[in-house]
Amino acid sequence: MSLSEVETSVKEIWEMFKDTDARFKETDVKFKETDRRLDKRFVETDKRIKELATLFTGQWGKLIESLAESGLLEQLQSRGIKVTGLSRRLTNRKNGHHIELDFLLTNETEVVLGEVKTTLKSNDVRAFIKKLGEFLYFYPNYNGFKIYGAMIGLRLEEESEIYAYRQGLFVFKVGGKGMLQLLNDDKFTPKDFASV
């Protein structure tokens, strides 16, 4: 092999390297574009899944609330609380704070706040008791009323029903006889959270 043939071969090899390098760069650009498109699609898919989850959760919550509402008035009246007013899904804002209520049941002297959970846990009970303590801040027009709490759950975990009972709350389970079952026994006396 002559020197000129070697030089030609080296040039050809060098050109092949350049060509290969250009192809790698082109492939890299294509991969980056594909990654960008996939990232965008993943973001869109995640957003859509979150929207669907929110829709499902909201609709599921409304279903559980509807099932609870059908027996709530009757069960409370059987315990001597003569409900004359019922409001659902209330929200109030004041000084940068807010409160959300699933149910507000009233008569001339008493208020029952109802909290509905698909799965009722002890932390839910604690959060609801805090909400009961904040109620008059958001609704001062009920000052002087007795304020009771009612927890309503489809599934009860962590002995949350026992904890809620001991805290002076009415405890209801969705399902069973009549779709809403009051779990408090006849010895139960509800706690007046207005006097706390």
GROMACS .gro file of C-alpha atoms in nm:
model
  196
    1MET     CA    1   0.000   0.000   0.000
    2SER     CA    2   0.145   0.330  -0.108
    3LEU     CA    3   0.152   0.647   0.096
    4SER     CA    4  -0.112   0.810  -0.121
    5GLU     CA    5  -0.339   0.507  -0.080
    6VAL     CA    6  -0.294   0.524   0.298
    7GLU     CA    7  -0.371   0.897   0.293
    8THR     CA    8  -0.682   0.828   0.085
    9SER     CA    9  -0.788   0.550   0.323
   10VAL     CA   10  -0.733   0.776   0.624
   11LYS     CA   11  -0.938   1.052   0.456
   12GLU     CA   12  -1.214   0.803   0.377
   13ILE     CA   13  -1.210   0.673   0.735
   14TRP     CA   14  -1.210   1.029   0.864
   15GLU     CA   15  -1.508   1.114   0.640
   16MET     CA   16  -1.685   0.803   0.767
   17PHE     CA   17  -1.622   0.920   1.126
   18LYS     CA   18  -1.759   1.264   1.039
   19ASP     CA   19  -2.061   1.105   0.872
   20THR     CA   20  -2.116   0.876   1.171
   21ASP     CA   21  -2.077   1.168   1.411
   22ALA     CA   22  -2.331   1.371   1.210
   23ARG     CA   23  -2.572   1.078   1.219
   24PHE     CA   24  -2.524   1.041   1.596
   25LYS     CA   25  -2.596   1.412   1.639
   26GLU     CA   26  -2.904   1.383   1.418
   27THR     CA   27  -3.021   1.079   1.616
   28ASP     CA   28  -2.956   1.264   1.942
   29VAL     CA   29  -3.169   1.557   1.821
   30LYS     CA   30  -3.448   1.314   1.727
   31PHE     CA   31  -3.426   1.144   2.069
   32LYS     CA   32  -3.443   1.481   2.243
   33GLU     CA   33  -3.747   1.579   2.036
   34THR     CA   34  -3.912   1.244   2.114
   35ASP     CA   35  -3.833   1.290   2.485
   36ARG     CA   36  -3.979   1.642   2.475
   37ARG     CA   37  -4.297   1.516   2.308
   38LEU     CA   38  -4.326   1.227   2.553
   39ASP     CA   39  -4.271   1.459   2.849
   40LYS     CA   40  -4.543   1.688   2.717
   41ARG     CA   41  -4.777   1.393   2.664
   42PHE     CA   42  -4.703   1.260   3.017
   43VAL     CA   43  -4.785   1.601   3.163
   44GLU     CA   44  -5.111   1.611   2.967
   45THR     CA   45  -5.196   1.254   3.071
   46ASP     CA   46  -5.118   1.327   3.438
   47LYS     CA   47  -5.338   1.636   3.423
   48ARG     CA   48  -5.624   1.439   3.269
   49ILE     CA   49  -5.591   1.159   3.525
   50LYS     CA   50  -5.602   1.416   3.807
   51GLU     CA   51  -5.912   1.575   3.652
   52LEU     CA   52  -6.083   1.236   3.627
   53ALA     CA   53  -5.983   1.144   3.983
   54THR     CA   54  -6.123   1.474   4.109
   55LEU     CA   55  -6.444   1.419   3.915
   56PHE     CA   56  -6.477   1.064   4.048
   57THR     CA   57  -6.399   1.166   4.406
   58GLY     CA   58  -6.646   1.455   4.389
   59GLN     CA   59  -6.922   1.242   4.242
   60TRP     CA   60  -6.849   0.959   4.487
   61GLY     CA   61  -6.864   1.206   4.777
   62LYS     CA   62  -7.198   1.339   4.654
   63LEU     CA   63  -7.332   0.984   4.631
   64ILE     CA   64  -7.227   0.902   4.989
   65GLU     CA   65  -7.375   1.233   5.109
   66SER     CA   66  -7.704   1.156   4.933
   67LEU     CA   67  -7.717   0.811   5.090
   68ALA     CA   68  -7.647   0.965   5.431
   69GLU     CA   69  -7.901   1.245   5.394
   70SER     CA   70  -8.188   1.004   5.340
   71GLY     CA   71  -8.168   0.870   5.696
   72LEU     CA   72  -7.987   1.144   5.885
   73LEU     CA   73  -8.291   1.355   5.973
   74GLU     CA   74  -8.491   1.054   6.086
   75GLN     CA   75  -8.207   0.918   6.300
   76LEU     CA   76  -8.142   1.253   6.470
   77GLN     CA   77  -8.511   1.306   6.534
   78SER     CA   78  -8.526   0.965   6.699
   79ARG     CA   79  -8.265   1.104   6.942
   80GLY     CA   80  -8.473   1.413   7.022
   81ILE     CA   81  -8.314   1.659   6.781
   82LYS     CA   82  -8.602   1.799   6.579
   83VAL     CA   83  -8.429   1.917   6.265
   84THR     CA   84  -8.611   2.193   6.077
   85GLY     CA   85  -8.336   2.304   5.839
   86LEU     CA   86  -8.081   2.118   5.629
   87SER     CA   87  -7.801   2.266   5.419
   88ARG     CA   88  -7.540   2.072   5.224
   89ARG     CA   89  -7.190   2.153   5.104
   90LEU     CA   90  -7.139   2.489   5.271
   91THR     CA   91  -6.819   2.691   5.242
   92ASN     CA   92  -6.738   3.008   5.431
   93ARG     CA   93  -6.429   3.230   5.420
   94LYS     CA   94  -6.318   3.485   5.674
   95ASN     CA   95  -5.988   3.672   5.715
   96GLY     CA   96  -5.793   3.431   5.494
   97HIS     CA   97  -5.934   3.117   5.661
   98HIS     CA   98  -6.211   2.890   5.540
   99ILE     CA   99  -6.441   2.613   5.655
  100GLU     CA  100  -6.623   2.348   5.453
  101LEU     CA  101  -6.926   2.163   5.586
  102ASP     CA  102  -7.088   1.857   5.433
  103PHE     CA  103  -7.412   1.902   5.632
  104LEU     CA  104  -7.556   2.170   5.856
  105LEU     CA  105  -7.876   2.065   6.031
  106THR     CA  106  -8.059   2.319   6.246
  107ASN     CA  107  -8.359   2.395   6.460
  108GLU     CA  108  -8.433   2.693   6.686
  109THR     CA  109  -8.175   2.597   6.953
  110GLU     CA  110  -7.944   2.331   6.809
  111VAL     CA  111  -7.699   2.285   6.524
  112VAL     CA  112  -7.559   1.954   6.403
  113LEU     CA  113  -7.254   1.964   6.177
  114GLY     CA  114  -7.217   1.651   5.965
  115GLU     CA  115  -6.892   1.530   5.812
  116VAL     CA  116  -6.904   1.250   5.552
  117LYS     CA  117  -6.607   1.026   5.474
  118THR     CA  118  -6.582   0.726   5.245
  119THR     CA  119  -6.323   0.583   5.485
  120LEU     CA  120  -6.346   0.727   5.835
  121LYS     CA  121  -6.018   0.728   6.028
  122SER     CA  122  -5.912   0.868   6.365
  123ASN     CA  123  -5.735   1.164   6.201
  124ASP     CA  124  -6.065   1.257   6.034
  125VAL     CA  125  -6.231   1.264   6.376
  126ARG     CA  126  -5.957   1.490   6.516
  127ALA     CA  127  -5.983   1.727   6.218
  128PHE     CA  128  -6.361   1.740   6.253
  129ILE     CA  129  -6.340   1.821   6.625
  130LYS     CA  130  -6.112   2.111   6.533
  131LYS     CA  131  -6.370   2.222   6.276
  132LEU     CA  132  -6.643   2.211   6.543
  133GLY     CA  133  -6.430   2.440   6.758
  134GLU     CA  134  -6.394   2.688   6.471
  135PHE     CA  135  -6.761   2.683   6.367
  136LEU     CA  136  -6.878   2.990   6.562
  137TYR     CA  137  -6.590   3.197   6.422
  138PHE     CA  138  -6.736   3.146   6.074
  139TYR     CA  139  -7.104   3.137   6.173
  140PRO     CA  140  -7.148   3.374   6.470
  141ASN     CA  141  -7.524   3.386   6.405
  142TYR     CA  142  -7.541   3.045   6.579
  143ASN     CA  143  -7.393   3.181   6.902
  144GLY     CA  144  -7.610   3.056   7.190
  145PHE     CA  145  -7.708   2.737   7.005
  146LYS     CA  146  -7.603   2.391   7.116
  147ILE     CA  147  -7.352   2.257   6.864
  148TYR     CA  148  -7.328   1.884   6.801
  149GLY     CA  149  -7.119   1.684   6.559
  150ALA     CA  150  -7.200   1.382   6.344
  151MET     CA  151  -6.944   1.167   6.162
  152ILE     CA  152  -7.074   0.958   5.874
  153GLY     CA  153  -6.862   0.690   5.710
  154LEU     CA  154  -6.896   0.413   5.457
  155ARG     CA  155  -6.595   0.227   5.600
  156LEU     CA  156  -6.478   0.275   5.956
  157GLU     CA  157  -6.109   0.211   6.026
  158GLU     CA  158  -5.872   0.244   6.323
  159GLU     CA  159  -6.167   0.212   6.563
  160SER     CA  160  -6.261   0.563   6.455
  161GLU     CA  161  -6.623   0.501   6.551
  162ILE     CA  162  -6.520   0.429   6.912
  163TYR     CA  163  -6.297   0.736   6.920
  164ALA     CA  164  -6.573   0.957   6.774
  165TYR     CA  165  -6.827   0.817   7.022
  166ARG     CA  166  -6.593   0.892   7.314
  167GLN     CA  167  -6.549   1.246   7.186
  168GLY     CA  168  -6.925   1.301   7.206
  169LEU     CA  169  -7.001   1.274   6.834
  170PHE     CA  170  -7.291   1.099   6.669
  171VAL     CA  171  -7.150   0.818   6.454
  172PHE     CA  172  -7.330   0.686   6.146
  173LYS     CA  173  -7.237   0.407   5.909
  174VAL     CA  174  -7.365   0.414   5.552
  175GLY     CA  175  -7.508   0.073   5.466
  176GLY     CA  176  -7.702  -0.186   5.655
  177LYS     CA  177  -8.064  -0.141   5.755
  178GLY     CA  178  -8.222   0.166   5.603
  179MET     CA  179  -7.894   0.274   5.432
  180LEU     CA  180  -7.783   0.477   5.738
  181GLN     CA  181  -7.717   0.316   6.071
  182LEU     CA  182  -7.666   0.514   6.394
  183LEU     CA  183  -7.393   0.339   6.593
  184ASN     CA  184  -7.442   0.530   6.920
  185ASP     CA  185  -7.619   0.331   7.190
  186ASP     CA  186  -7.904   0.459   7.407
  187LYS     CA  187  -7.658   0.563   7.682
  188PHE     CA  188  -7.493   0.816   7.451
  189THR     CA  189  -7.520   1.187   7.528
  190PRO     CA  190  -7.387   1.417   7.255
  191LYS     CA  191  -7.126   1.673   7.352
  192ASP     CA  192  -7.221   2.039   7.313
  193PHE     CA  193  -6.918   2.185   7.137
  194ALA     CA  194  -7.046   2.540   7.194
  195SER     CA  195  -6.966   2.502   7.564
  196VAL     CA  196  -6.607   2.389   7.506
   0.00000   0.00000   0.00000
